[in-house]
Short mmCIF file of C-alpha atoms in Angstrom, two decimals:
data_model
loop_
_atom_site.label_atom_id
_atom_site.label_comp_id
_atom_site.label_asym_id
_atom_site.label_seq_id
_atom_site.Cartn_x
_atom_site.Cartn_y
_atom_site.Cartn_z
CA MET A 1 -29.26 -0.17 -11.74
CA ALA A 2 -25.54 0.63 -11.64
CA LEU A 3 -23.32 -1.11 -9.12
CA ALA A 4 -21.53 1.11 -6.62
CA GLN A 5 -17.85 1.60 -7.37
CA LYS A 6 -15.44 0.37 -4.71
CA MET A 7 -13.17 3.23 -3.59
CA LEU A 8 -9.49 2.42 -4.06
CA TYR A 9 -7.05 4.71 -2.34
CA THR A 10 -3.51 5.38 -3.55
CA ILE A 11 -0.22 6.45 -2.04
CA GLU A 12 -1.19 10.00 -3.04
CA ASP A 13 -4.05 9.75 -0.52
CA ILE A 14 -1.61 8.62 2.21
CA TYR A 15 0.60 11.66 1.57
CA ALA A 16 -2.49 13.90 1.65
CA LEU A 17 -3.43 12.84 5.20
CA PRO A 18 -3.32 15.60 7.83
CA GLU A 19 0.04 16.19 9.51
CA GLY A 20 0.66 13.62 12.23
CA GLN A 21 -1.97 11.12 11.07
CA ARG A 22 -0.40 7.77 10.24
CA ALA A 23 -1.94 5.07 8.11
CA GLU A 24 -0.98 2.16 5.92
CA LEU A 25 -2.37 1.31 2.51
CA ILE A 26 -2.91 -2.32 1.57
CA ASP A 27 -4.44 -3.17 -1.79
CA GLY A 28 -6.04 0.26 -1.99
CA LYS A 29 -7.60 0.17 1.50
CA ILE A 30 -6.45 2.61 4.18
CA TYR A 31 -5.75 1.26 7.67
CA ASP A 32 -5.38 3.94 10.33
CA MET A 33 -2.53 3.44 12.76
CA ALA A 34 -2.97 4.20 16.46
CA PRO A 35 -0.07 5.89 18.22
CA PRO A 36 2.22 3.26 19.75
CA ASN A 37 2.23 2.81 23.52
CA ARG A 38 5.29 2.89 25.77
CA ILE A 39 6.03 -0.87 25.76
CA HIS A 40 5.69 -0.94 21.97
CA GLN A 41 8.28 1.81 21.71
CA LYS A 42 10.60 0.13 24.22
CA ILE A 43 10.50 -3.16 22.29
CA SER A 44 10.94 -1.40 18.94
CA GLY A 45 13.87 0.71 20.14
CA SER A 46 15.58 -2.26 21.79
CA LEU A 47 15.23 -4.47 18.70
CA TYR A 48 16.41 -1.67 16.42
CA ALA A 49 19.51 -1.07 18.59
CA GLU A 50 20.34 -4.79 18.77
CA ILE A 51 20.07 -5.25 15.00
CA TYR A 52 21.88 -1.99 14.22
CA HIS A 53 24.82 -2.87 16.50
CA TYR A 54 25.01 -6.39 15.04
CA ILE A 55 25.21 -5.03 11.48
CA GLN A 56 27.83 -2.45 12.49
CA LYS A 57 29.95 -5.03 14.36
CA LYS A 58 29.92 -7.32 11.31
CA ASN A 59 30.65 -4.44 8.90
CA GLY A 60 27.46 -5.50 7.16
CA THR A 61 25.92 -3.80 4.18
CA CYS A 62 22.31 -4.22 5.28
CA GLU A 63 20.49 -1.21 6.73
CA VAL A 64 17.90 -1.21 9.51
CA TYR A 65 15.08 1.33 9.85
CA ALA A 66 12.45 1.88 12.54
CA ALA A 67 8.96 3.23 11.89
CA PRO A 68 7.90 5.55 10.57
CA PHE A 69 9.70 4.31 7.48
CA ALA A 70 7.90 3.90 4.16
CA VAL A 71 7.90 0.54 2.41
CA PHE A 72 6.46 0.58 -1.10
CA LEU A 73 6.07 -3.17 -1.06
CA ASN A 74 5.01 -3.99 -4.60
CA ASN A 75 6.27 -0.90 -6.42
CA ASP A 76 2.67 0.04 -7.14
CA ASP A 77 0.48 2.92 -5.97
CA ILE A 78 -1.94 0.92 -3.80
CA ASN A 79 0.44 -0.53 -1.18
CA TYR A 80 2.31 1.53 1.40
CA LEU A 81 3.36 0.06 4.74
CA GLU A 82 5.30 1.27 7.76
CA PRO A 83 6.70 -1.84 9.47
CA ASP A 84 8.00 -1.31 12.98
CA ILE A 85 11.45 -2.53 11.88
CA SER A 86 12.73 -3.07 8.33
CA VAL A 87 16.08 -4.59 7.38
CA ILE A 88 17.10 -4.02 3.77
CA CYS A 89 20.17 -5.78 2.38
CA ASP A 90 19.78 -4.66 -1.25
CA VAL A 91 20.49 -0.97 -0.78
CA SER A 92 19.50 -0.27 -4.40
CA LYS A 93 15.90 -0.55 -3.09
CA LEU A 94 16.44 2.53 -0.90
CA ASN A 95 15.65 6.06 -1.99
CA GLU A 96 14.77 9.33 -0.28
CA ARG A 97 11.15 8.18 0.24
CA GLY A 98 11.95 4.77 1.80
CA CYS A 99 12.20 1.24 0.42
CA SER A 100 10.88 0.31 -3.02
CA GLY A 101 10.29 -3.42 -2.92
CA ALA A 102 10.45 -6.09 -0.24
CA PRO A 103 12.78 -5.65 2.75
CA ASP A 104 14.71 -8.77 3.72
CA TRP A 105 13.42 -8.83 7.31
CA ILE A 106 10.35 -7.16 8.78
CA ILE A 107 9.34 -7.01 12.42
CA GLU A 108 5.83 -5.93 13.38
CA ILE A 109 4.88 -5.31 17.00
CA THR A 110 1.17 -5.98 17.38
CA SER A 111 -1.22 -3.29 18.42
CA PRO A 112 -3.94 -4.30 20.88
CA SER A 113 -6.56 -2.73 18.61
CA ASN A 114 -5.61 -4.54 15.43
CA PRO A 115 -3.44 -7.71 15.71
CA GLN A 116 -5.29 -9.52 12.91
CA ASN A 117 -3.62 -7.26 10.33
CA ASP A 118 -0.16 -8.50 11.34
CA TYR A 119 -1.12 -12.21 11.51
CA GLY A 120 -3.25 -12.26 8.37
CA ILE A 121 -3.17 -9.49 5.80
CA LYS A 122 0.45 -8.43 6.30
CA LEU A 123 1.75 -12.00 6.52
CA PHE A 124 0.18 -12.70 3.12
CA LYS A 125 1.45 -9.43 1.60
CA TYR A 126 4.99 -9.88 2.93
CA ARG A 127 5.15 -13.52 1.83
CA THR A 128 3.96 -12.80 -1.72
CA ALA A 129 6.19 -9.71 -2.07
CA GLY A 130 9.39 -11.64 -1.29
CA VAL A 131 10.19 -10.68 2.32
CA ARG A 132 12.66 -13.30 3.54
CA GLU A 133 11.86 -13.22 7.26
CA TYR A 134 8.91 -11.86 9.21
CA TRP A 135 8.55 -11.54 12.98
CA ILE A 136 5.33 -10.73 14.81
CA VAL A 137 6.06 -9.59 18.36
CA ASN A 138 3.03 -9.65 20.66
CA PRO A 139 3.64 -7.60 23.84
CA LEU A 140 0.37 -8.76 25.46
CA LYS A 141 1.12 -12.47 25.08
CA HIS A 142 4.92 -12.09 25.33
CA THR A 143 5.34 -14.13 22.14
CA ILE A 144 7.28 -13.87 18.90
CA MET A 145 6.11 -15.65 15.76
CA VAL A 146 9.03 -16.17 13.39
CA TYR A 147 8.28 -16.87 9.74
CA ASP A 148 11.20 -18.00 7.60
CA LEU A 149 9.51 -17.04 4.35
CA GLU A 150 12.63 -17.70 2.31
CA HIS A 151 12.85 -21.39 3.24
CA GLU A 152 9.31 -22.04 4.54
CA GLU A 153 10.76 -24.42 7.11
CA LYS A 154 11.38 -22.56 10.37
CA THR A 155 8.05 -21.04 11.35
CA ASN A 156 8.12 -21.13 15.13
CA GLN A 157 6.59 -19.42 18.13
CA TYR A 158 8.84 -18.23 20.94
CA SER A 159 8.34 -16.50 24.26
CA PHE A 160 10.12 -13.32 25.30
CA ASP A 161 12.32 -15.48 27.56
CA ASP A 162 13.54 -17.61 24.65
CA THR A 163 16.65 -16.88 22.62
CA VAL A 164 15.32 -16.49 19.10
CA PRO A 165 17.55 -17.34 16.11
CA VAL A 166 17.42 -14.89 13.24
CA CYS A 167 16.88 -16.70 9.93
CA ILE A 168 18.72 -14.27 7.65
CA TYR A 169 21.79 -14.16 9.94
CA ASP A 170 23.33 -17.47 11.08
CA ASP A 171 25.02 -15.96 14.11
CA LEU A 172 22.42 -13.54 15.48
CA ASN A 173 20.10 -14.62 18.30
CA ILE A 174 17.83 -12.23 20.17
CA ASN A 175 16.33 -12.55 23.64
CA ILE A 176 13.65 -9.88 24.07
CA ALA A 177 13.38 -10.33 27.85
CA ASN A 178 17.11 -9.53 28.16
CA LEU A 179 16.74 -6.49 25.91
CA LEU A 180 13.95 -5.09 28.08
CA LYS A 181 15.85 -5.34 31.38
#
């Protein structure tokens, strides 16, 4: 008796999805993405603006992108992610489709329906791909998990009321509660 073949999806399948349907592809498995709620969008927009203005003020060369923005994490055809915020400092990774390779800093804002992806699967994928810093922002718990993947020494949990130091920038600190006022 023949064993059933496991279906592996590719980036081609992501691009073939119906208009408006969003999904991510991790190791050939498709993960549907629910539309973000209002607080998710408020946090995402506020973080994007804070990071964008910081980079502009410093005349920095890094670029920041908010979802939907394609990250082809491993330069293969079985991984396609849309982090909520991506900061890319090596602009040679950018092309008309998105980012080919690991961004320097990724922020994911958890979805109530699927937080285990951010804390488990994506943490592993981002760490092994070479992402330098990874934040998981949890609107329900008002927490931020900060993973300094570059140095493996500053993994901390913060509350929205805390001022959170950014690992890839020595002089950037973010207080989410202040951003949401």
